[in-house]
Every structure is written in C-alpha cells, then in structure tokens.
C-alpha positions as MATLAB code, in Angstrom:
seq = 'MSIEGDEPVIQIEDEVDESSAPSSKRTKTSMAWEFFEKFFDDKGLPKAKCKNCDKIYMARDGGGTSNLIKHSLRCVGRGNGSSYPPLDQEKYREKISEVIVKHNYPFTFVEHEGIVDLLCFLHPDVKSISRNTAKSDVLKLYRKEKEKLKSYLESIPGKICLTSDLWSAINTNQYMVLTAHFVNRNWELEKKVLSFVHCPPPHNGFKLAEKLISLLKEWGLGLIAEGTYFHVRCGAHILNLIVHDGLKVIDGSLDKIRLCVKYIRGSEARKLKFASCLEQLSNVTSKQVRQDLPIRWNSTYLMLETAIGQREAFTLLSDIDPYFDCLSNEE';
ca = [
      27.041   34.263    4.155;
      23.550   35.825    4.783;
      20.491   34.664    6.294;
      17.608   34.916    3.455;
      15.076   37.241    4.559;
      12.628   37.481    1.500;
      11.858   34.349    1.631;
       9.426   31.828    4.061;
      11.082   29.543    6.724;
      10.402   26.686    6.248;
      10.412   22.995    8.102;
      12.789   19.931    6.690;
      11.671   16.198    8.201;
      13.083   13.480    9.119;
      16.945   14.893    8.078;
      18.221   15.340   12.040;
      18.054   13.172   15.054;
      17.404   15.337   17.945;
      18.166   11.973   19.781;
      21.695   13.007   18.776;
      24.479   15.009   18.291;
      24.688   17.914   15.735;
      27.555   16.247   14.367;
      25.471   13.300   13.603;
      24.333   12.542   10.709;
      21.313   10.429    8.818;
      21.101   10.152    4.943;
      18.629   12.566    3.794;
      16.522   11.309    0.694;
      15.049   14.582   -0.806;
      16.001   15.789   -3.561;
      16.595   18.515   -2.385;
      20.089   17.759   -0.768;
      21.828   18.142   -4.467;
      22.188   21.424   -4.724;
      21.965   22.366   -0.089;
      24.074   21.544    1.926;
      23.239   20.933    5.900;
      24.844   22.389    8.914;
      24.268   23.297   12.633;
      24.857   26.581   13.772;
      26.698   28.098   16.952;
      22.794   27.803   18.844;
      23.238   24.171   17.188;
      19.983   24.920   15.020;
      20.666   23.207   11.952;
      20.237   24.973    9.100;
      20.435   24.494    4.562;
      23.040   26.330    2.917;
      23.013   26.100   -1.225;
      26.181   24.857   -3.513;
      26.085   27.474   -5.410;
      24.362   31.280   -4.067;
      25.352   30.223   -0.878;
      21.639   31.052    0.717;
      21.034   30.062    3.632;
      17.293   28.612    4.600;
      16.298   27.790    9.033;
      15.953   23.814    8.695;
      13.881   22.800   11.588;
      12.402   19.292   11.366;
       9.236   18.216   10.552;
       8.805   20.223    7.983;
       8.291   19.442    3.683;
      11.658   21.016    1.418;
       9.394   22.061   -1.622;
      10.630   25.797   -1.301;
      14.990   24.292   -1.025;
      13.954   22.931   -4.590;
      11.944   25.885   -5.615;
      15.493   27.726   -4.478;
      17.585   25.207   -6.472;
      15.732   25.862   -9.755;
      16.196   29.509   -9.909;
      19.154   29.783   -8.364;
      21.663   32.371  -10.640;
      25.051   30.004   -9.698;
      23.346   27.280  -10.989;
      23.296   28.573  -14.462;
      19.684   28.049  -15.679;
      17.344   29.293  -13.144;
      15.603   31.431  -16.080;
      15.344   28.631  -18.864;
      12.354   27.593  -18.125;
       9.072   28.539  -19.947;
       6.040   29.478  -18.381;
       4.050   27.208  -16.171;
      -0.105   26.885  -17.447;
      -1.224   26.410  -14.542;
      -4.446   25.047  -15.062;
      -3.477   23.206  -17.821;
      -0.754   21.265  -15.085;
      -4.273   20.606  -12.515;
      -5.915   18.770  -15.397;
      -3.331   16.779  -16.043;
      -2.695   15.989  -12.249;
      -6.608   15.053  -12.616;
      -5.704   13.066  -15.184;
      -3.341   10.725  -13.918;
      -5.472   10.335  -10.366;
      -8.091    8.781  -12.040;
      -6.475    6.645  -15.160;
      -3.906    4.908  -11.873;
      -7.183    4.842   -9.646;
      -4.667    7.142   -7.117;
      -6.541    8.418   -3.991;
      -6.899   12.252   -4.081;
      -4.639   11.928   -1.655;
      -1.741   11.455   -3.500;
      -0.998   15.252   -4.403;
      -0.090   16.037   -0.465;
       2.794   13.284   -1.101;
       5.516   14.996    0.121;
       7.618   12.321   -2.371;
       4.857   13.682   -5.573;
       5.279   17.621   -4.483;
       9.470   17.698   -4.323;
       9.308   15.884   -8.337;
       6.858   18.391   -9.364;
       8.088   21.469   -7.410;
      11.201   19.907   -9.289;
      10.289   19.900  -12.870;
       8.960   23.393  -12.184;
       9.577   26.196   -9.964;
       6.754   27.298  -10.683;
       4.412   24.747   -9.896;
       2.009   25.001   -6.964;
       0.775   21.958   -4.597;
      -2.946   21.948   -3.974;
      -4.544   20.028   -1.202;
      -6.675   16.968   -1.894;
     -10.107   18.532   -1.265;
      -8.679   20.978   -4.824;
      -7.756   17.613   -5.973;
     -10.857   16.337   -6.008;
     -13.025   19.383   -7.080;
     -10.722   18.866  -10.563;
     -11.420   16.083  -10.236;
     -15.227   16.329  -10.692;
     -14.277   19.303  -12.908;
     -12.554   16.736  -15.911;
     -15.848   13.886  -15.290;
     -18.205   17.398  -15.946;
     -16.516   18.357  -19.155;
     -15.699   14.839  -20.436;
     -19.778   13.601  -19.608;
     -21.095   16.609  -22.019;
     -18.070   15.246  -24.392;
     -19.624   12.204  -24.971;
     -22.339   13.984  -24.446;
     -22.352   15.749  -28.173;
     -20.847   12.684  -29.238;
     -23.619    9.990  -28.803;
     -25.286   12.836  -30.930;
     -23.910   12.097  -33.547;
     -24.095    8.886  -33.964;
     -26.280    8.397  -37.080;
     -27.377    4.628  -35.885;
     -29.285    3.517  -32.661;
     -27.410    3.444  -29.467;
     -28.503   -0.158  -27.269;
     -28.258   -0.473  -23.863;
     -26.656   -2.696  -21.321;
     -27.073   -2.611  -17.892;
     -25.752   -4.609  -14.550;
     -24.996   -4.834  -10.711;
     -21.704   -5.220   -9.576;
     -21.141   -5.680   -5.915;
     -18.509   -4.572   -3.816;
     -16.696   -5.723   -0.778;
     -18.425   -4.239    1.899;
     -22.010   -5.324   -0.265;
     -23.375   -2.025   -1.051;
     -24.920   -2.644   -4.869;
     -23.204   -0.350   -7.616;
     -25.699   -0.432  -11.390;
     -23.276    0.210  -14.286;
     -24.931    1.371  -17.937;
     -22.721    0.819  -21.431;
     -24.088    2.466  -24.337;
     -23.222   -0.010  -27.443;
     -23.011    1.506  -31.234;
     -22.002    1.686  -33.773;
     -19.791    4.751  -35.520;
     -19.921    6.381  -38.939;
     -16.222    4.798  -40.042;
     -18.488    1.166  -38.939;
     -17.095    0.307  -36.112;
     -18.539   -0.863  -32.793;
     -18.210    1.185  -29.643;
     -19.064    0.905  -26.387;
     -19.092    3.830  -22.968;
     -19.558    2.906  -19.743;
     -22.819    6.098  -19.275;
     -23.583    5.503  -15.455;
     -21.712    3.940  -12.267;
     -23.549    4.885   -9.799;
     -24.749    3.357   -6.535;
     -27.985    1.414   -6.456;
     -29.444    1.348   -1.882;
     -32.779   -1.622   -2.048;
     -34.603   -3.011   -2.803;
     -33.441   -4.731   -6.150;
     -36.932   -5.788   -7.740;
     -38.067   -4.750  -10.848;
     -39.511   -2.230   -9.839;
     -36.796    0.209   -8.461;
     -34.215   -0.916  -11.320;
     -36.764    0.145  -13.541;
     -36.712    3.428  -11.928;
     -33.485    3.712  -11.805;
     -31.917    2.866  -15.831;
     -34.799    5.610  -16.679;
     -33.315    8.404  -14.316;
     -29.766    7.614  -15.724;
     -30.817    7.818  -19.226;
     -33.306   11.374  -18.969;
     -29.442   12.330  -17.007;
     -28.065   11.241  -20.106;
     -30.601   12.766  -22.954;
     -31.266    9.822  -24.489;
     -35.464    9.013  -24.831;
     -37.345    5.810  -25.862;
     -36.552    5.821  -30.268;
     -38.246    2.961  -32.633;
     -41.528    5.080  -32.642;
     -42.075    3.643  -29.327;
     -41.662    0.129  -29.697;
     -40.568   -2.386  -26.977;
     -37.597   -3.340  -28.195;
     -35.616   -5.576  -25.383;
     -33.169   -8.832  -26.185;
     -32.551  -10.647  -23.123;
     -28.493  -11.566  -21.830;
     -27.375  -14.286  -24.057;
     -24.716  -15.310  -21.005;
     -27.152  -14.630  -18.388;
     -29.173  -17.131  -20.117;
     -26.749  -19.638  -20.897;
     -25.671  -19.734  -16.504;
     -28.999  -20.596  -15.405;
     -29.346  -23.196  -18.192;
     -26.352  -24.606  -17.001;
     -27.305  -23.923  -12.874;
     -30.366  -25.247  -13.004;
     -28.342  -28.546  -14.792;
     -25.638  -29.132  -11.539;
     -28.448  -30.547   -9.981;
     -28.651  -32.913  -10.499;
     -24.857  -33.811   -8.459;
     -26.041  -30.507   -5.932;
     -25.457  -33.153   -3.106;
     -21.503  -34.236   -4.514;
     -21.293  -30.487   -6.004;
     -21.655  -28.721   -2.156;
     -19.273  -30.811   -0.618;
     -16.324  -29.961   -2.915;
     -17.501  -26.882   -2.783;
     -17.112  -27.284    2.419;
     -14.146  -28.559    1.200;
     -12.705  -25.627   -1.350;
     -13.865  -23.573    1.392;
     -12.165  -25.156    4.367;
      -9.148  -24.950    3.206;
      -9.112  -21.106    2.143;
     -10.601  -20.701    5.597;
      -7.709  -20.419    6.946;
      -3.136  -19.711    5.912;
      -2.793  -22.582    8.084;
      -5.156  -25.201    6.160;
      -3.435  -24.015    2.827;
       0.194  -24.524    3.840;
      -1.148  -28.032    4.787;
      -2.425  -28.977    2.055;
       0.477  -27.458   -0.010;
       2.556  -29.931    1.811;
      -0.343  -32.537    0.295;
       0.671  -31.045   -3.039;
       3.861  -31.228   -2.918;
       3.970  -34.749   -2.490;
       2.149  -36.174   -5.891;
       3.461  -35.294   -8.772;
       1.256  -35.162  -11.229;
      -0.822  -32.262  -10.291;
      -0.891  -29.351  -13.052;
      -2.345  -26.256  -10.251;
      -0.959  -25.353   -6.319;
      -4.695  -23.283   -5.764;
      -7.647  -24.466   -4.730;
     -11.337  -22.626   -6.715;
     -13.379  -21.625   -5.234;
     -16.681  -20.631   -8.000;
     -19.242  -18.068   -7.787;
     -23.084  -18.431   -8.175;
     -23.049  -15.551  -11.861;
     -20.526  -18.171  -13.118;
     -20.685  -21.101  -14.179;
     -17.622  -21.319  -15.875;
     -16.753  -20.627  -12.239;
     -17.507  -23.244  -11.302;
     -16.791  -25.356  -13.960;
     -13.197  -24.339  -13.408;
     -13.648  -25.789   -9.664;
     -14.445  -29.069  -10.294;
     -11.540  -29.153  -13.217;
      -9.209  -28.288  -10.592;
     -10.729  -30.170   -8.024;
     -11.267  -33.463  -10.048;
      -6.729  -32.920  -10.548;
      -5.676  -32.618   -7.057;
      -8.713  -35.085   -5.327;
      -5.415  -37.390   -3.955;
      -3.737  -34.533   -2.174;
      -7.642  -33.865   -0.533;
      -7.103  -37.987    0.199;
      -4.054  -36.562    2.076;
      -5.217  -33.719    3.826;
      -8.112  -36.128    5.363;
      -5.228  -38.230    6.683;
      -2.998  -35.038    8.660;
      -6.347  -33.690    9.243;
      -9.242  -34.144   11.745;
     -11.596  -31.440   10.949;
     -10.782  -31.885    7.023;
     -14.375  -33.898    5.672;
     -13.214  -35.482    2.212;
     -15.393  -37.186   -0.026;
     -15.582  -40.456   -0.634;
     -14.269  -42.105   -3.484;
     -17.414  -42.886   -5.301;
     -18.246  -39.586   -4.931;
];
C-alpha cells in the first residue's frame, strides 16, 4: 500500500463521530464508499483506502467525497477508468442552467454535496461550480434565449398582440408581466412571455404606460397599423367588475361570511374545531373553507357555494366557540 502523493488531501464529513472510539463505525451515505474502505492508522487518523488499487487518502472530518469518486472512476483496478468520452464543459454548464430554470432550483443547488457527488460519479471530468457561476450561467442562457425569441418574433408574418397584467408577491412587491400572442406560419396560435419585471409604485396609468413602452423598446416592438391606437379591454376583467358591482346588493351578508371564513382560517386550533364539526355531519362534501379574492369573481362564488353547504357546521362551531359570530338562519 502507498499513500497517494499527487492527489490533493480531501476531507470527509459526517463519517466519524469524534466522541467515539476509532473502532466505532457510522453509516456512510456517500456513493464513494462503494469503492473505498475507511480505517484508522497507527496515529488514530482516519484514512480511506481504494478497494481496487489500495491507494490511500486522508479522510478528515468535515469535508466532501468528490475526489474519492473521481479516483474511483479513473482507477485502473476498476477496469473501465478510460472508457468515458471527453466532457463538453460548456454544454454541461448549459444543461445545469436549464435544470435550475425548469425546476426553479436555487443557485446553491450546484453546491449541494449530494449533487456534486452524483455528477462526479457520472463523469470524472466534471468540474464543480459555485452559486455565483451558476447565476452567471443562467443569465447567459436568458440572454441567448431572448435573442432567439427576438429573431423568431421578427419572422412572424402577421401582427403581434400584447397583454399585460400586474402580479403581487407575498412581500407585496408588484410585478408586470408582458405576453405576446400571435399566429405563426403554420396558423397555430402561440403565446410567449416577453418580460416579468418588478414594477415599483406608483401604479397609476402614466407609470404603467411608461414601463410598458420601455419593455416594448427593449424587445424592438414598434407601433404598427399606421399609428392607429388599437386597444381591446380584457373581457375577463370587465366580467369581474360587473359581478362585483352586482354583489353590492348582498354586501352585508357577504362581509359576514368573509369574516367567518377568515376567523376559521386564522389559527390551527380553529381549523381543528371546525373540522370536528364537519365530522359530525354526513351531508357535507367539502372539508375546507374557502377564502375569496377581490380580483376573481369566481372565487367569491366558490366561497359562497362552500359556505352554504357548511352552514350547519358554522352553527355547531358557534355553540362550542363563544368568540365565533355565526350568521343567523335568516342571513
């Protein structure tokens, strides 16, 4: 046996309990331990020995196992160390960027020990990257795809229609989304999200128009139809306004139902109380209360539909919870 001198000393985490004796063993989860055996030398230092070629590495606590995996893939004793084709590092990093975007992974994904071990196991030439490099690669991919989409839009023979909407994040930040709708050369209707950007206040007509114009310039989309202003209001938005205007007739009862729903959803204890009331009833289909949203009239409809089916449970809850103000039978 020989100590490997030209390989860097690595550290292996979570393999040895410092408080235990050198002879004690813990479960080793890294795939590197399929090819390495751990032991302690005469000085009590942890070492890792290759099962194929008997090369020995230092194996201190607190490190990773990627170098062990790389050695196992190159190991002559394994018999297939040279069977891997050359790795295209640029293509590999582009694929990593696509995975991050498609699955909404954080940039730290590339630094997770399990992922690093897996990638090194699949190919010995894989070079680990940092979160900053991953971020840079994703932005590079975005710019590349943006240019491809620009070229595609320029090839569209007909007009491009645009829709915009505002979105609110959990932290109340507002975002504007700009979507292009068009018919391609095969007479298929397509839509592409062009921009999803932060839209700081104020959110008045002037500021929104200013933001929209800047996005159009960014994408190289100009005014067509000889400068004629062609605008169609959103039919779903108009319907939402009509329904909410009609709901003003029952505002009193509607507000009370909202308060009841909000009260039940306010804590886990109240939800459990309400669930126990529902279990006492055999004719209730929905087991959850619904909260409506002011921008979606159908959510108000679903809230009312669910509440009507649960009205007996509301009454039972008022009997066991003195703080719950239930609607009267007339309401």
